[in-house]
Coordinates of N, CA and C and ligand atoms in Angstrom, one line a residue:
X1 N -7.6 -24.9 -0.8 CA -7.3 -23.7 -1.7 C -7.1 -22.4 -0.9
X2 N -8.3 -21.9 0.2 CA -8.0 -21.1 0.8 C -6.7 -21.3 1.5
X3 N -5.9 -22.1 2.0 CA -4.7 -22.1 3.1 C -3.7 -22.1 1.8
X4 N -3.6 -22.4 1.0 CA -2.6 -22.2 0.1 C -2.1 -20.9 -0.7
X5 N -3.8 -19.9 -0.9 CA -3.4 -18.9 -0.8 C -3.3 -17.9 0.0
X6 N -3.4 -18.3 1.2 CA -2.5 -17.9 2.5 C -1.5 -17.9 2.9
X7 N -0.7 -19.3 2.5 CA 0.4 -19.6 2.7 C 1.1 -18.3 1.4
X8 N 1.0 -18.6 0.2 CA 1.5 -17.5 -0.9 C 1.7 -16.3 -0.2
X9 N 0.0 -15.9 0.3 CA 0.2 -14.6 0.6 C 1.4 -13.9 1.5
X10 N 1.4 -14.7 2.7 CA 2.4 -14.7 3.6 C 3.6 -14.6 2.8
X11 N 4.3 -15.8 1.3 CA 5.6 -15.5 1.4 C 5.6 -14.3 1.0
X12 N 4.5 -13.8 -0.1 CA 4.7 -12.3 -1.1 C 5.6 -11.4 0.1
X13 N 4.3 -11.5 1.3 CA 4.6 -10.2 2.1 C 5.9 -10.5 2.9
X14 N 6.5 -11.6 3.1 CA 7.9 -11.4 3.7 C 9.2 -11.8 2.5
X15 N 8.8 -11.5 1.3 CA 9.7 -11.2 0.1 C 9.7 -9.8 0.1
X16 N 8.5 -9.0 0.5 CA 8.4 -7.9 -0.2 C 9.5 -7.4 0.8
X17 N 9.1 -7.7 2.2 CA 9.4 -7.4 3.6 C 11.0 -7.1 3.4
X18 N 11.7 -8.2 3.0 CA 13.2 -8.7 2.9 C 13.9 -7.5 1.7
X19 N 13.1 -7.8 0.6 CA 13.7 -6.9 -0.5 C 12.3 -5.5 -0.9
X20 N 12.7 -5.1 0.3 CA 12.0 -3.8 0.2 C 12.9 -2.6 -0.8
X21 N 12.2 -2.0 -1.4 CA 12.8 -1.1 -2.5 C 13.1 0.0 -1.6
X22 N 14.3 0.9 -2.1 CA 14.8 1.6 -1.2 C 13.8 3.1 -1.5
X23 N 13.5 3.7 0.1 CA 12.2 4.8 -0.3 C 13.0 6.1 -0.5
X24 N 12.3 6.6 -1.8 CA 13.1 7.7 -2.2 C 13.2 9.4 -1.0
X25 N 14.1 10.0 -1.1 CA 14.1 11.0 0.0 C 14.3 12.0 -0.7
X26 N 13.3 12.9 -0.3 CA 13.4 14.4 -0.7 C 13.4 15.4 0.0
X27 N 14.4 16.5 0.2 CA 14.6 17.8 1.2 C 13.2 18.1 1.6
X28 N 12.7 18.3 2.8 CA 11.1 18.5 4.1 C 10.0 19.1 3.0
X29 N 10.8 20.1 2.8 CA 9.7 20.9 1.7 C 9.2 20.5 0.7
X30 N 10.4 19.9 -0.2 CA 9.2 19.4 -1.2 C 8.5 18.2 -0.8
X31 N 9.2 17.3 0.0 CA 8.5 16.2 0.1 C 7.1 17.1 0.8
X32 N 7.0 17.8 1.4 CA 6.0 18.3 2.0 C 4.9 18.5 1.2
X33 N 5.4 19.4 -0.2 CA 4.8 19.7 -1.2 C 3.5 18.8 -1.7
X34 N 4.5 17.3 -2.0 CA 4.5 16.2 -2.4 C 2.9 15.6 -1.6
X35 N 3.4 15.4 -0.7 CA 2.3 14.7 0.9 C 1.0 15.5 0.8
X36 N 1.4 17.2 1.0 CA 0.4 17.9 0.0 C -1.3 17.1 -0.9
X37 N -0.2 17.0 -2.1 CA -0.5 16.5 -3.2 C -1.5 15.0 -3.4
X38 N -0.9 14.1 -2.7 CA -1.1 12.9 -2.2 C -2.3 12.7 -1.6
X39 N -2.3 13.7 -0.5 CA -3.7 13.4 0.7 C -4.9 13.4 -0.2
X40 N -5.4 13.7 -1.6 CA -6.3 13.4 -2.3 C -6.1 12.2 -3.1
X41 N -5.1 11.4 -2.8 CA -5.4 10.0 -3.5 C -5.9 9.0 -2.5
X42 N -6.1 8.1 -2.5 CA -6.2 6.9 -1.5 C -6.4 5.4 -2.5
X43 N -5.3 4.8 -2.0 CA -5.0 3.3 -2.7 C -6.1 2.3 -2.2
X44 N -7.1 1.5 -2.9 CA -7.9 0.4 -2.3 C -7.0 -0.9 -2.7
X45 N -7.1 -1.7 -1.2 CA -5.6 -2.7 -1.6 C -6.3 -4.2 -0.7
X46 N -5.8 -5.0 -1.2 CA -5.4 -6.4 0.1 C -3.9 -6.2 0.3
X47 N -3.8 -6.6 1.6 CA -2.6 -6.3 2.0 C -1.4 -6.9 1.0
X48 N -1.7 -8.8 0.8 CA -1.3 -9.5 0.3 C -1.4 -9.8 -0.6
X49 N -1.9 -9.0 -2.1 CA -2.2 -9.7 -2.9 C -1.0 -8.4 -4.0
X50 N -0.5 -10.0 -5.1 CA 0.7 -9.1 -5.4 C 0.6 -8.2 -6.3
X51 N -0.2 -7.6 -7.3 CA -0.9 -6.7 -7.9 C -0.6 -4.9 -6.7
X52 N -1.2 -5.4 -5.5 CA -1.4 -4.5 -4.8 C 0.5 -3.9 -4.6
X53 N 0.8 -5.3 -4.3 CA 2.5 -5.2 -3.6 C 3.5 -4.1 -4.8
X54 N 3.0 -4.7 -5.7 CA 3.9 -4.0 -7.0 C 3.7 -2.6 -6.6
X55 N 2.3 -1.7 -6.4 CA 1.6 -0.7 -6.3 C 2.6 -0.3 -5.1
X56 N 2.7 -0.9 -4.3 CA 3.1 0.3 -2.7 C 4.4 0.0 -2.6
X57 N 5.0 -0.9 -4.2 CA 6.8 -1.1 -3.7 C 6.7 0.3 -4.7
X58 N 6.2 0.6 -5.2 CA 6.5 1.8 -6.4 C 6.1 3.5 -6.0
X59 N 4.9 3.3 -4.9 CA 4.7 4.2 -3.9 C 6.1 4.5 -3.4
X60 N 6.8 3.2 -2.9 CA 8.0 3.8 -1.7 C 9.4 4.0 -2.9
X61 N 9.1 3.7 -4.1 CA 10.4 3.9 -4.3 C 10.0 5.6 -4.6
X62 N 8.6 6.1 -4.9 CA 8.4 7.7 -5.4 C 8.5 8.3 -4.1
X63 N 8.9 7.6 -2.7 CA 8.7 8.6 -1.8 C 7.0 9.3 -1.4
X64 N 6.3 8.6 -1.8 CA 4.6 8.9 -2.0 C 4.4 7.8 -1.0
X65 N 3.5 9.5 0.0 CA 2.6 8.9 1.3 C 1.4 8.5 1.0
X66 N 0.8 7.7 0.5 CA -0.4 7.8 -0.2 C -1.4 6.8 0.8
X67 N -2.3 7.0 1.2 CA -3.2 6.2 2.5 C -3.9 5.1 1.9
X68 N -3.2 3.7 2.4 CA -4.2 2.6 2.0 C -5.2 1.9 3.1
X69 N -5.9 1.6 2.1 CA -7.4 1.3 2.2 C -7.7 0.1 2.3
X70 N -7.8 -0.7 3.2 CA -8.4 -2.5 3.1 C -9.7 -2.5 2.5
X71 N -9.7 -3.0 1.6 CA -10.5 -3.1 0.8 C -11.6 -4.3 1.2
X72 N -10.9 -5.1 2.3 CA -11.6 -5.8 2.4 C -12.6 -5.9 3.6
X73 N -12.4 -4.7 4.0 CA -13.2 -4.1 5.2 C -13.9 -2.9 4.9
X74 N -15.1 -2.9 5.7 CA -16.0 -2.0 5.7 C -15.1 -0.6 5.9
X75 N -15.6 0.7 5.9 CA -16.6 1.0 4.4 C -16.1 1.0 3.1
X76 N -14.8 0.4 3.1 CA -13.9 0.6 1.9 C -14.6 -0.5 1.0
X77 N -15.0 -1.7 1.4 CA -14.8 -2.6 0.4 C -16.5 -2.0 -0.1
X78 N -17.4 -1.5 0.2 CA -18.5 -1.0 -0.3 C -18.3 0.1 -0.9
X79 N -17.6 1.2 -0.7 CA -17.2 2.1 -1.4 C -16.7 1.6 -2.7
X80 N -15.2 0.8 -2.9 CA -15.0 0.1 -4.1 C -16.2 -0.5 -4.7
X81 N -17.1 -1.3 -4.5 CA -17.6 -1.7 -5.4 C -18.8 -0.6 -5.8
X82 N -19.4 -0.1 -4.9 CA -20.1 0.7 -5.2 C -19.9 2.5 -5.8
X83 N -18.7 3.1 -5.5 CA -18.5 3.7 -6.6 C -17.6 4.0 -7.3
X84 N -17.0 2.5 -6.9 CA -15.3 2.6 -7.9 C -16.6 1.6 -9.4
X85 N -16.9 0.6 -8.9 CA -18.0 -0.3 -9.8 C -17.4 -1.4 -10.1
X86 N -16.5 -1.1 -9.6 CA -16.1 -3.2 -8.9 C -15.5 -3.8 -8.3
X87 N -15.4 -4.5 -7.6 CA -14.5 -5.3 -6.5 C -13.3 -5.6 -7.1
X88 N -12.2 -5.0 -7.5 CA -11.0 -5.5 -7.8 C -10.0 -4.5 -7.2
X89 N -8.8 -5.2 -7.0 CA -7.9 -4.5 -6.4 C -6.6 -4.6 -6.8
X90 N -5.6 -3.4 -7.1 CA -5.2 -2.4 -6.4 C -6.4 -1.1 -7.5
X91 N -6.9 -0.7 -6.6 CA -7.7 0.9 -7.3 C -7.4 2.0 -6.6
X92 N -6.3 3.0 -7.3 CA -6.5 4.3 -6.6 C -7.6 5.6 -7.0
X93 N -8.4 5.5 -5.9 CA -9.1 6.6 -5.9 C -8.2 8.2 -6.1
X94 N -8.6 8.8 -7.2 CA -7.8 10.1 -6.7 C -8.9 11.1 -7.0
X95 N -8.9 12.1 -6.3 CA -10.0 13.2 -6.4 C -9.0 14.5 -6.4
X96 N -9.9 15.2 -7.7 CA -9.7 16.7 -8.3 C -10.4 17.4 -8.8
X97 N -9.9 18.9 -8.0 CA -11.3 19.6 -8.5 C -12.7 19.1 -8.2
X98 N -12.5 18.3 -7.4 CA -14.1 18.3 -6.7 C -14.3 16.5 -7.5
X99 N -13.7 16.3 -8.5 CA -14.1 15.3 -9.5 C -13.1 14.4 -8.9
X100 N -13.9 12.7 -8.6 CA -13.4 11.6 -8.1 C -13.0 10.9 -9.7
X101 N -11.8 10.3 -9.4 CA -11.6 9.0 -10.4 C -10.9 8.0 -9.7
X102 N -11.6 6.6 -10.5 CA -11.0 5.4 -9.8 C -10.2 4.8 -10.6
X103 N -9.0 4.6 -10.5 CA -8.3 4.1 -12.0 C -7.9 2.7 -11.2
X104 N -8.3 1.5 -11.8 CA -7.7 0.4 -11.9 C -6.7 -0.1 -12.7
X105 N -5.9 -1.2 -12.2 CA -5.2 -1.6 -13.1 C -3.9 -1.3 -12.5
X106 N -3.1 -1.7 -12.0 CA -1.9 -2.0 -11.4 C -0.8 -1.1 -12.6
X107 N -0.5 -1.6 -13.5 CA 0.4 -0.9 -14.2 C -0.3 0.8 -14.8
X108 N -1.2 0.8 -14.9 CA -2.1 1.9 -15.3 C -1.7 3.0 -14.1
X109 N -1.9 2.4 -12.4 CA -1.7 3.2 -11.1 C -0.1 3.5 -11.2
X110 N 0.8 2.6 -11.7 CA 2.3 2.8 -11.3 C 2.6 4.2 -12.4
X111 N 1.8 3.9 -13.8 CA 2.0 5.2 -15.0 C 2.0 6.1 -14.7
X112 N 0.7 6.3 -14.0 CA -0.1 7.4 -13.4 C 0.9 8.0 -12.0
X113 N 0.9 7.4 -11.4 CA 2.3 7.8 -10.6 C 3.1 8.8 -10.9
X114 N 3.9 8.0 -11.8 CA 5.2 7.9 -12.7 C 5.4 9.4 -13.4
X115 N 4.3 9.3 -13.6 CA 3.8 10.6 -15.0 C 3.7 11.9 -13.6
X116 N 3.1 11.8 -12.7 CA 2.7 13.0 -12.0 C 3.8 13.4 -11.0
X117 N 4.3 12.5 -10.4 CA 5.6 12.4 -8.9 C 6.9 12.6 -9.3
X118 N 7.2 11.7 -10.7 CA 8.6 11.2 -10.9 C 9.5 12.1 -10.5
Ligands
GSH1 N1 -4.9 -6.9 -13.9 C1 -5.2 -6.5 -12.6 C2 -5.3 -7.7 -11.7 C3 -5.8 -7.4 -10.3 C4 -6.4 -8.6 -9.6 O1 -6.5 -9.7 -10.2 N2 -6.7 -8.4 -8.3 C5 -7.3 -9.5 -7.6 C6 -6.7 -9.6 -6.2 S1 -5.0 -10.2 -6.3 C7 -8.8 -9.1 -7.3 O2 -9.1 -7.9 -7.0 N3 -9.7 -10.0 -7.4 C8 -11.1 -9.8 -7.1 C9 -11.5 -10.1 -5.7 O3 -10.6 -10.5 -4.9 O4 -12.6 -9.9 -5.3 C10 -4.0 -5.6 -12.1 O5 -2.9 -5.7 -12.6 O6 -4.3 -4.7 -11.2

């Protein structure tokens, strides 16, 4: 079981690799703006798992530097469970105003995106 979803994992990441979405470009400044903006999110991810993949092909098509997190390593994968409140992955942490949220849910993080970057 485990080698098999190894083997998957592997092709996800050299499909993603091959048919990478093209990364959006914006004049220094605002991307700058943008990057700004970003440094208070942080993605909790497996590299390979395709939930995650969907999440950072939609990152590069927004041009969004956003810092991922191996979830499956220390201290991240403790932080997710412990104050995201549960081991599942893609979760972006985003913090405002002092106030942390963890939003799960893969199409929920691309919305959320979508709605604030587009
Ligand atoms: N509906 C979720 C599914 C996410 C999901 O199933 N993620 C798996 C990894 S691919 C997970 O976190 N499983 C729990 C674990 O690995 O501990 C989404 O779209 O984000």
């Amino acid at each position: 079981m485990f080698i098999i979803r190894w083997i998957l994992g592997r092709i996800i990441l050299l499909l993603n690799f091959v048919f990478a979405p093209k990364k959006r470009h914006r004049p220094s400044a605002e991307q700058q703006q943008i990057d700004a903006q970003t440094q208070s999110l942080a993605l909790y991810q497996y590299p390979a798992c395709p939930f995650c993949v969907k999440v950072r092909r939609a990152m590069r098509r927004q041009g969004l530097n956003i810092q991922t997190r191996d979830a499956k390593q220390s201290p991240f994968k403790e932080e997710l469970q412990n104050l995201g409140g549960k081991q599942q992955v893609p979760c972006l942490r985003i913090e405002e105003a002092g106030k942390v949220q963890w939003l799960y849910e893969s199409k929920d993080i691309i919305q959320y995106l979508d709605q604030r970057f587009a």
